[in-house]
Coordinates of C-alpha atoms in Angstrom, one line a residue:
Chain A
X2 CA -7.8 21.1 -12.1
X3 CA -7.6 17.8 -10.5
X4 CA -5.0 16.6 -13.0
X5 CA -2.6 19.4 -11.8
X6 CA -3.2 19.1 -8.2
X7 CA -0.2 17.9 -6.1
X8 CA 2.2 18.3 -9.1
X9 CA 4.2 20.8 -7.0
X10 CA 4.9 24.5 -7.5
X11 CA 5.7 25.7 -11.1
X12 CA 8.8 27.6 -12.4
X13 CA 12.2 26.9 -11.0
X14 CA 11.1 25.3 -7.9
X15 CA 8.6 23.3 -10.1
X16 CA 11.5 21.9 -12.1
X17 CA 12.9 20.5 -8.8
X18 CA 9.5 19.2 -7.7
X19 CA 9.1 17.5 -11.1
X20 CA 12.5 15.9 -10.9
X21 CA 11.7 14.6 -7.5
X22 CA 8.2 13.2 -8.8
X23 CA 9.9 11.4 -11.7
X24 CA 12.3 9.6 -9.3
X25 CA 9.4 9.0 -6.9
X26 CA 7.4 7.4 -9.7
X27 CA 10.2 5.2 -10.7
X28 CA 10.8 4.1 -7.1
X29 CA 7.2 3.5 -6.1
X30 CA 6.7 1.5 -9.3
X31 CA 9.8 -0.6 -8.9
X32 CA 10.4 -0.7 -5.2
X33 CA 7.0 -0.2 -3.8
X34 CA 5.9 2.0 -1.2
X35 CA 7.8 0.3 1.6
X36 CA 11.0 0.1 -0.5
X37 CA 11.0 3.8 -1.1
X38 CA 12.5 6.3 1.0
X39 CA 12.5 10.1 0.8
X40 CA 16.2 10.1 1.0
X41 CA 16.6 7.4 -1.8
X42 CA 14.2 9.7 -3.9
X43 CA 16.1 12.8 -3.2
X44 CA 19.3 11.1 -4.1
X45 CA 18.0 9.8 -7.3
X46 CA 16.5 13.3 -8.1
X47 CA 19.8 14.9 -7.1
X48 CA 18.2 17.4 -4.7
X49 CA 18.6 17.9 -0.9
X50 CA 16.3 15.5 1.2
X51 CA 14.8 18.4 2.9
X52 CA 13.4 19.7 -0.4
X53 CA 11.3 16.5 -0.6
X54 CA 9.8 17.1 2.7
X55 CA 9.4 20.8 1.9
X56 CA 7.5 20.1 -1.4
X57 CA 5.5 17.0 -0.3
X58 CA 5.5 16.9 3.5
X59 CA 5.9 13.1 3.7
X60 CA 6.0 9.9 1.9
X61 CA 2.4 9.7 1.6
X62 CA 2.1 13.1 0.1
X63 CA 4.9 12.3 -2.2
X64 CA 3.0 9.0 -3.3
X65 CA -0.2 10.9 -3.9
X66 CA 1.6 13.6 -5.9
X67 CA 3.5 11.1 -8.0
X68 CA 0.3 9.3 -8.9
X69 CA -1.6 12.3 -10.2
X70 CA -2.1 11.7 -13.8
X71 CA -0.6 14.5 -16.1
X72 CA -2.9 17.3 -17.0
X73 CA -2.7 16.0 -20.7
X74 CA -4.5 12.9 -19.6
X75 CA -7.6 14.5 -18.5
X76 CA -7.6 17.1 -21.2
X77 CA -7.1 14.3 -23.8
X78 CA -10.2 12.5 -22.5
X79 CA -12.3 15.7 -22.1
X80 CA -11.4 16.7 -25.7
X81 CA -12.4 13.3 -27.2
X82 CA -15.7 13.4 -25.2
X83 CA -16.5 16.6 -27.1
X84 CA -16.2 14.9 -30.5
X85 CA -19.6 14.2 -32.3
X86 CA -21.1 11.2 -30.8
X87 CA -20.9 9.2 -34.1
X88 CA -17.2 9.8 -34.3
X89 CA -16.3 9.5 -30.6
X90 CA -15.3 5.8 -30.5
X91 CA -12.4 6.7 -32.8
X92 CA -11.5 9.9 -31.0
X93 CA -11.2 7.9 -27.7
X94 CA -9.1 5.3 -29.2
X95 CA -6.7 8.1 -30.9
X96 CA -6.6 9.9 -27.8
X97 CA -5.5 6.7 -25.7
X98 CA -2.7 6.0 -28.4
X99 CA -1.5 9.6 -28.2
X100 CA -1.1 9.3 -24.5
X101 CA 0.6 6.0 -24.6
X102 CA 2.8 7.0 -27.4
X103 CA 3.9 10.2 -25.7
X104 CA 6.7 9.5 -23.1
X105 CA 5.6 12.3 -21.0
X106 CA 2.2 10.9 -20.4
X107 CA 2.9 7.2 -20.7
X108 CA 5.6 7.2 -18.1
X109 CA 3.2 8.4 -15.6
X110 CA 0.3 6.2 -16.6
X111 CA 2.6 3.3 -16.5
X112 CA 3.9 4.3 -12.9
X113 CA 0.2 4.5 -11.8
X114 CA -0.7 1.1 -13.0
X115 CA 2.6 -0.6 -11.9
X116 CA 2.3 1.2 -8.5
X117 CA -1.4 0.2 -8.1
X118 CA -0.5 -3.5 -8.7
X119 CA 1.2 -3.7 -5.4
X120 CA 0.2 -0.6 -3.3
X121 CA -3.3 -0.4 -1.9
X122 CA -3.1 3.4 -1.7
X123 CA -2.1 3.6 -5.4
X124 CA -4.9 1.3 -6.3
X125 CA -7.4 3.5 -4.5
X126 CA -5.7 6.6 -6.2
X127 CA -6.3 4.7 -9.6
X128 CA -10.0 4.1 -8.7
X129 CA -10.6 7.6 -7.9
X130 CA -8.7 9.0 -11.0
X131 CA -10.5 6.3 -13.2
X132 CA -13.9 7.4 -11.8
X133 CA -13.5 11.2 -12.0
X134 CA -11.1 11.6 -15.1
X135 CA -12.5 8.8 -17.1
X136 CA -15.9 7.4 -16.4
X137 CA -17.6 10.6 -15.3
X138 CA -16.2 12.4 -18.3
X139 CA -17.0 9.7 -20.8
X140 CA -20.5 9.1 -19.4
X141 CA -21.3 12.8 -19.1
X142 CA -21.2 13.1 -22.9
X143 CA -23.9 10.4 -23.4
X144 CA -27.4 11.1 -22.9
X145 CA -29.1 7.7 -22.2
X146 CA -29.6 6.1 -18.8
X147 CA -26.9 3.5 -19.6
X148 CA -24.2 6.3 -19.9
X149 CA -22.2 5.0 -17.0
X150 CA -22.4 1.4 -18.1
X151 CA -21.3 2.5 -21.6
X152 CA -18.4 4.3 -20.1
X153 CA -17.3 1.3 -18.2
X154 CA -17.5 -0.9 -21.2
X155 CA -15.4 1.6 -23.1
X156 CA -13.0 1.4 -20.3
X157 CA -12.7 -2.5 -20.5
X158 CA -11.6 -2.2 -24.2
X159 CA -9.2 0.6 -23.8
X160 CA -7.6 -0.6 -20.6
X161 CA -7.2 -4.0 -22.2
X162 CA -5.6 -2.4 -25.4
X163 CA -3.3 -0.4 -23.2
X164 CA -2.3 -3.5 -21.1
X165 CA -1.6 -5.7 -24.0
X166 CA 0.0 -3.2 -26.4
X167 CA 2.0 -1.0 -24.1
X168 CA 2.5 -2.6 -20.6
X169 CA 2.8 -6.3 -21.7
X170 CA 3.9 -5.6 -25.2
X171 CA 2.2 -8.7 -26.5
X172 CA 3.3 -9.9 -29.9
X173 CA 1.4 -8.3 -32.8
X174 CA -0.3 -5.7 -30.7
X175 CA 2.8 -3.9 -29.7
X176 CA 4.1 -3.8 -33.2
X177 CA 0.8 -2.8 -34.9
X178 CA 0.4 0.8 -36.3
X179 CA -1.6 3.4 -34.6
X180 CA -3.8 3.4 -37.8
X181 CA -4.3 -0.3 -37.6
X182 CA -5.2 -0.3 -33.9
X183 CA -7.7 2.6 -34.5
X184 CA -9.3 0.8 -37.4
X185 CA -9.8 -2.5 -35.4
X186 CA -10.7 -1.2 -32.0
X187 CA -12.5 2.0 -32.6
X188 CA -15.7 0.2 -34.0
X189 CA -15.8 -1.7 -30.7
X190 CA -15.6 1.5 -28.6
X191 CA -18.2 3.2 -30.8
X192 CA -20.5 0.1 -30.2
X193 CA -20.2 0.6 -26.6
X194 CA -21.0 4.4 -26.8
X195 CA -23.9 4.0 -29.2
X196 CA -24.7 0.6 -30.1
X197 CA -27.3 -1.8 -28.9
X198 CA -25.7 -3.2 -25.7
X199 CA -25.8 -7.0 -25.1
X200 CA -27.1 -7.7 -28.5
X201 CA -24.8 -9.2 -31.3
X202 CA -23.4 -6.2 -33.0
X203 CA -23.3 -8.0 -36.3
X204 CA -27.0 -8.7 -36.1
X205 CA -27.9 -5.0 -36.4
X206 CA -28.1 -2.8 -39.4
Chain B
X11 CA 1.3 -30.3 -19.8
X12 CA 2.9 -26.9 -19.6
X13 CA 0.4 -25.7 -17.1
X14 CA 1.4 -28.4 -14.6
X15 CA 5.1 -28.1 -15.2
X16 CA 7.0 -26.8 -12.1
X17 CA 4.1 -27.2 -9.8
X18 CA 6.2 -29.5 -7.8
X19 CA 5.7 -33.2 -6.9
X20 CA 2.1 -34.4 -6.1
X21 CA 0.9 -36.2 -3.1
X22 CA 2.2 -35.5 0.4
X23 CA 5.5 -33.7 -0.9
X24 CA 3.2 -32.0 -3.3
X25 CA 1.2 -30.4 -0.6
X26 CA 4.4 -29.0 0.9
X27 CA 5.4 -27.7 -2.5
X28 CA 2.0 -26.0 -3.1
X29 CA 2.2 -24.3 0.3
X30 CA 5.7 -23.1 -0.6
X31 CA 4.3 -21.9 -4.0
X32 CA 1.4 -20.2 -2.5
X33 CA 3.7 -18.3 -0.1
X34 CA 6.1 -17.5 -3.0
X35 CA 3.4 -16.0 -5.1
X36 CA 2.2 -13.7 -2.3
X37 CA 5.8 -12.6 -1.6
X38 CA 6.8 -12.1 -5.4
X39 CA 3.6 -10.1 -5.9
X40 CA 3.9 -8.0 -2.8
X41 CA 7.7 -7.7 -2.1
X42 CA 9.0 -8.3 -5.7
X43 CA 11.9 -10.6 -6.7
X44 CA 14.6 -8.8 -4.7
X45 CA 12.4 -8.4 -1.6
X46 CA 11.8 -12.2 -1.5
X47 CA 14.1 -14.6 0.0
X48 CA 13.9 -18.4 0.1
X49 CA 14.1 -18.2 4.0
X50 CA 11.1 -15.8 4.1
X51 CA 9.1 -18.0 1.9
X52 CA 9.9 -21.1 3.8
X53 CA 8.9 -19.4 7.0
X54 CA 5.6 -18.1 5.6
X55 CA 5.0 -21.6 4.3
X56 CA 5.9 -23.1 7.6
X57 CA 8.6 -25.5 6.0
X58 CA 12.3 -26.1 6.4
X59 CA 14.3 -23.7 4.2
X60 CA 16.1 -26.7 2.7
X61 CA 12.8 -28.0 1.4
X62 CA 12.5 -24.9 -0.9
X63 CA 16.0 -25.5 -2.4
X64 CA 15.1 -29.2 -2.7
X65 CA 11.9 -28.6 -4.7
X66 CA 12.8 -25.5 -6.6
X67 CA 16.7 -25.4 -6.6
X68 CA 16.9 -21.5 -6.3
X69 CA 15.0 -18.3 -6.3
X70 CA 14.7 -18.2 -10.0
X71 CA 13.4 -21.6 -10.1
X72 CA 10.9 -20.7 -7.4
X73 CA 9.7 -17.6 -9.3
X74 CA 9.2 -19.6 -12.5
X75 CA 7.2 -22.4 -10.7
X76 CA 5.1 -19.7 -8.8
X77 CA 4.3 -18.1 -12.1
X78 CA 3.1 -21.3 -13.9
X79 CA -0.6 -20.8 -14.4
X80 CA -2.8 -23.5 -13.0
X81 CA -3.8 -26.3 -15.2
X82 CA -7.4 -25.2 -15.1
X83 CA -6.3 -22.1 -16.9
X84 CA -5.0 -23.7 -20.1
X85 CA -7.7 -26.3 -19.8
X86 CA -10.5 -23.7 -19.6
X87 CA -9.2 -21.8 -22.7
X88 CA -8.7 -25.0 -24.6
X89 CA -12.3 -26.1 -23.8
X90 CA -13.6 -22.8 -24.8
X91 CA -11.7 -22.9 -28.1
X92 CA -13.5 -26.3 -29.0
X93 CA -17.0 -24.7 -28.6
X94 CA -18.7 -24.2 -32.2
X95 CA -17.3 -21.0 -33.6
X96 CA -20.6 -19.2 -33.6
X97 CA -20.8 -19.7 -29.9
X98 CA -17.3 -19.3 -28.9
X99 CA -17.2 -15.7 -28.0
X100 CA -19.6 -16.4 -25.2
X101 CA -17.6 -19.5 -24.3
X102 CA -14.3 -17.5 -23.8
X103 CA -16.1 -14.8 -21.7
X104 CA -17.7 -17.4 -19.5
X105 CA -14.4 -19.3 -19.2
X106 CA -12.6 -16.1 -18.2
X107 CA -15.2 -15.3 -15.5
X108 CA -15.1 -19.0 -14.2
X109 CA -11.3 -18.7 -13.7
X110 CA -11.4 -15.2 -12.0
X111 CA -14.3 -16.1 -9.8
X112 CA -12.6 -19.3 -8.7
X113 CA -10.1 -18.3 -6.0
X114 CA -7.8 -21.3 -6.9
X115 CA -7.2 -19.9 -10.3
X116 CA -7.7 -16.1 -9.7
X117 CA -5.1 -16.0 -6.9
X118 CA -2.4 -17.4 -9.3
X119 CA -3.5 -15.2 -12.3
X120 CA -3.5 -12.2 -10.0
X121 CA 0.0 -13.1 -8.8
X122 CA 1.4 -13.4 -12.3
X123 CA -0.1 -10.1 -13.3
X124 CA 1.1 -8.3 -10.3
X125 CA 4.6 -9.8 -10.3
X126 CA 4.8 -9.1 -14.0
X127 CA 4.0 -5.4 -13.3
X128 CA 7.5 -5.0 -11.6
X129 CA 9.6 -8.1 -12.4
X130 CA 11.0 -8.4 -16.0
X131 CA 11.3 -12.1 -15.5
X132 CA 7.8 -12.4 -14.5
X133 CA 6.7 -10.1 -17.4
X134 CA 8.6 -12.4 -19.8
X135 CA 6.9 -15.4 -18.4
X136 CA 3.6 -13.6 -18.7
X137 CA 4.4 -13.0 -22.4
X138 CA 5.3 -16.7 -23.0
X139 CA 2.2 -18.2 -21.2
X140 CA 0.1 -15.5 -23.0
X141 CA 1.5 -16.6 -26.5
X142 CA 1.4 -20.4 -25.8
X143 CA -1.7 -20.8 -23.7
X144 CA -3.8 -18.1 -24.9
X145 CA -3.0 -16.8 -28.5
X146 CA -1.9 -20.0 -29.9
X147 CA -5.0 -21.9 -28.6
X148 CA -7.6 -19.2 -29.6
X149 CA -6.0 -18.7 -33.0
X150 CA -5.6 -22.4 -33.7
X151 CA -9.4 -22.8 -33.8
X152 CA -9.7 -20.1 -36.4
X153 CA -9.3 -21.0 -40.1
X154 CA -8.8 -17.6 -41.7
X155 CA -5.4 -15.9 -42.2
X156 CA -6.4 -13.2 -39.6
X157 CA -6.5 -16.0 -37.0
X158 CA -3.5 -14.7 -34.9
X159 CA -4.9 -11.1 -35.2
X160 CA -8.3 -12.1 -34.0
X161 CA -6.8 -13.9 -31.1
X162 CA -5.0 -10.8 -30.0
X163 CA -8.1 -8.7 -30.5
X164 CA -10.0 -11.1 -28.3
X165 CA -7.1 -10.8 -25.7
X166 CA -7.5 -6.9 -25.6
X167 CA -11.0 -7.3 -24.5
X168 CA -10.7 -10.1 -22.0
X169 CA -7.6 -8.6 -20.3
X170 CA -9.3 -5.4 -20.1
X171 CA -12.3 -6.9 -18.5
X172 CA -10.2 -8.8 -16.0
X173 CA -8.2 -5.8 -15.0
X174 CA -11.1 -3.5 -14.6
X175 CA -13.5 -6.0 -12.9
X176 CA -11.2 -8.2 -10.9
X177 CA -7.8 -6.3 -10.5
X178 CA -8.9 -2.8 -10.2
X179 CA -12.5 -3.6 -9.1
X180 CA -13.8 -0.5 -10.9
X181 CA -17.3 0.6 -9.9
X182 CA -20.1 -1.1 -11.5
X183 CA -17.9 -3.6 -13.4
X184 CA -16.9 -5.3 -10.2
X185 CA -20.7 -5.6 -9.0
X186 CA -22.0 -6.6 -12.3
X187 CA -23.5 -10.2 -12.3
X188 CA -21.6 -12.8 -14.5
X189 CA -24.8 -13.2 -16.7
X190 CA -24.6 -9.2 -17.5
X191 CA -20.9 -9.3 -18.3
X192 CA -21.4 -12.2 -20.6
X193 CA -24.3 -10.5 -22.3
X194 CA -22.4 -7.2 -22.7
X195 CA -18.8 -8.5 -23.6
X196 CA -19.4 -11.7 -25.5
X197 CA -20.8 -9.9 -28.6
X198 CA -17.6 -8.2 -28.9
X199 CA -15.5 -11.1 -28.4
X200 CA -17.6 -12.9 -31.1
X201 CA -17.1 -10.0 -33.5
X202 CA -13.3 -10.4 -33.0
X203 CA -13.5 -14.0 -33.7
X204 CA -15.8 -14.0 -36.7
X205 CA -16.8 -10.5 -37.6
X206 CA -15.7 -8.2 -40.4
X207 CA -12.6 -6.7 -38.6
X208 CA -12.1 -3.0 -38.8
X209 CA -15.6 -2.2 -40.0
X210 CA -18.4 -0.8 -37.9
X211 CA -19.8 -4.0 -36.4
X212 CA -23.4 -2.3 -36.3
X213 CA -23.2 -1.7 -39.9
X214 CA -23.3 -5.4 -40.8
X215 CA -26.3 -7.6 -41.2

C-alpha cells in the first residue's frame, strides 16, 4: 500500500534501509534538502555510502522514501474511518493521539511536517499524502455531498491540535492528558463529521 | 509595545533595518540559523554588512528581531478580544484571515512558523509570542476559571486553519472564500469561548 511504498526492502537489508531513512529524516528536517548529502546520511546511519545509492538511487529518491508516512498512519486513519459515524469523531482524535504519542509514528510525522516547512518537494509530498491518506479516507466514509468539505474541516482541527500540542508544545495543551484532549476536541470533530455545518453548534438540539 | 520591539529604528534608518529584517526572515526560514550569515543577509538587503551589526548587534539579535511579529498581529488579536463575547468567535476568525491575507503580516507569520520548525531558538520565541500575544490576550477577555483552557482550544482551531489553508495550502481549504471559512469555523471558536466544554456542542440548546 501507499504507506509502505519506498520504505526500502524488508528483512536484513530492510534494517539497513530503515537506519538510512531514519538518518535521512533527521537530516532533511534539520539541514534541509540542500544541507543533506548522501554521504552525511550514510555516515549518520553507519553504512557504506554506496548502499544509500543502492537502496534509494539518489537524493530525491531518498527524500521521497524518507517522507513516506509509516504504514501505521494510513491504517490508523482507515480504522477510525470504519467506526460507526456517531462515534467517529472520538475515534479520529484517539487515532491522532496514538500516532503522536508513539515515537515510531510521531518521529516520521514530525519529520514530514518540518521538512515540508522548508522543502517544496516535501511540501508537495505532504499535500499528496494528506489528500490520499487523510482527506480521501475520511470523506469516503461520509455519505453526504459535503463529505470532502467535512474531511477538510476535521483536518483543520486535528492538524491544529498536533501542531500546538506536539510540534510547538504550547503550555497546557502539551501537558493535557489524552483523555482530556479527547473529551474537549472530539465533539468538534464529530460536529464537522455529522453536524449542521456553518451554524452555531450550540443552537442545535 | 512588544510587537514593535526590535523592529529597528523608524524613518530612513528604519527603512534599511526593515530591508535587513525582510532578508533575514527569508534566510532564517529557508537556510536556517546556521545557514544564515550577517554578510549574506546584508548582501540580500543591499546594505553594508556593518549596518547589520549596528542595528542588531549579532546573529542572535537579528534572529530575535526577525521573529518579532508585526504590530498588526498583536493589535488584531487585542481588537478581536474586545468584541462582545457572543460575537468574539467570528471576530477571532476574521482577524486571523485578515492577517494571513495581508502579505505584510503573513510573510512574517510564515517566517516565524517555518523558522520555528527547525530552529530551537525560533521555537522558543514562537512559544513566548503565542503565550503573551495570543493566549494571555484571548483568555484575559474571558471571565470563567477555564479561560486559559478556552484560549488554548481556540488556538488549536485557528492554528490548524492557518496551517492547512495558508502554509500547506490544502485543496479546498486554500480556495475557500473568507466568508465561507468564517461561516464554517467561527461556530467552533465561539463554542470554545463560551460553550459547554467537553460536551457534544450539538446536544445543547
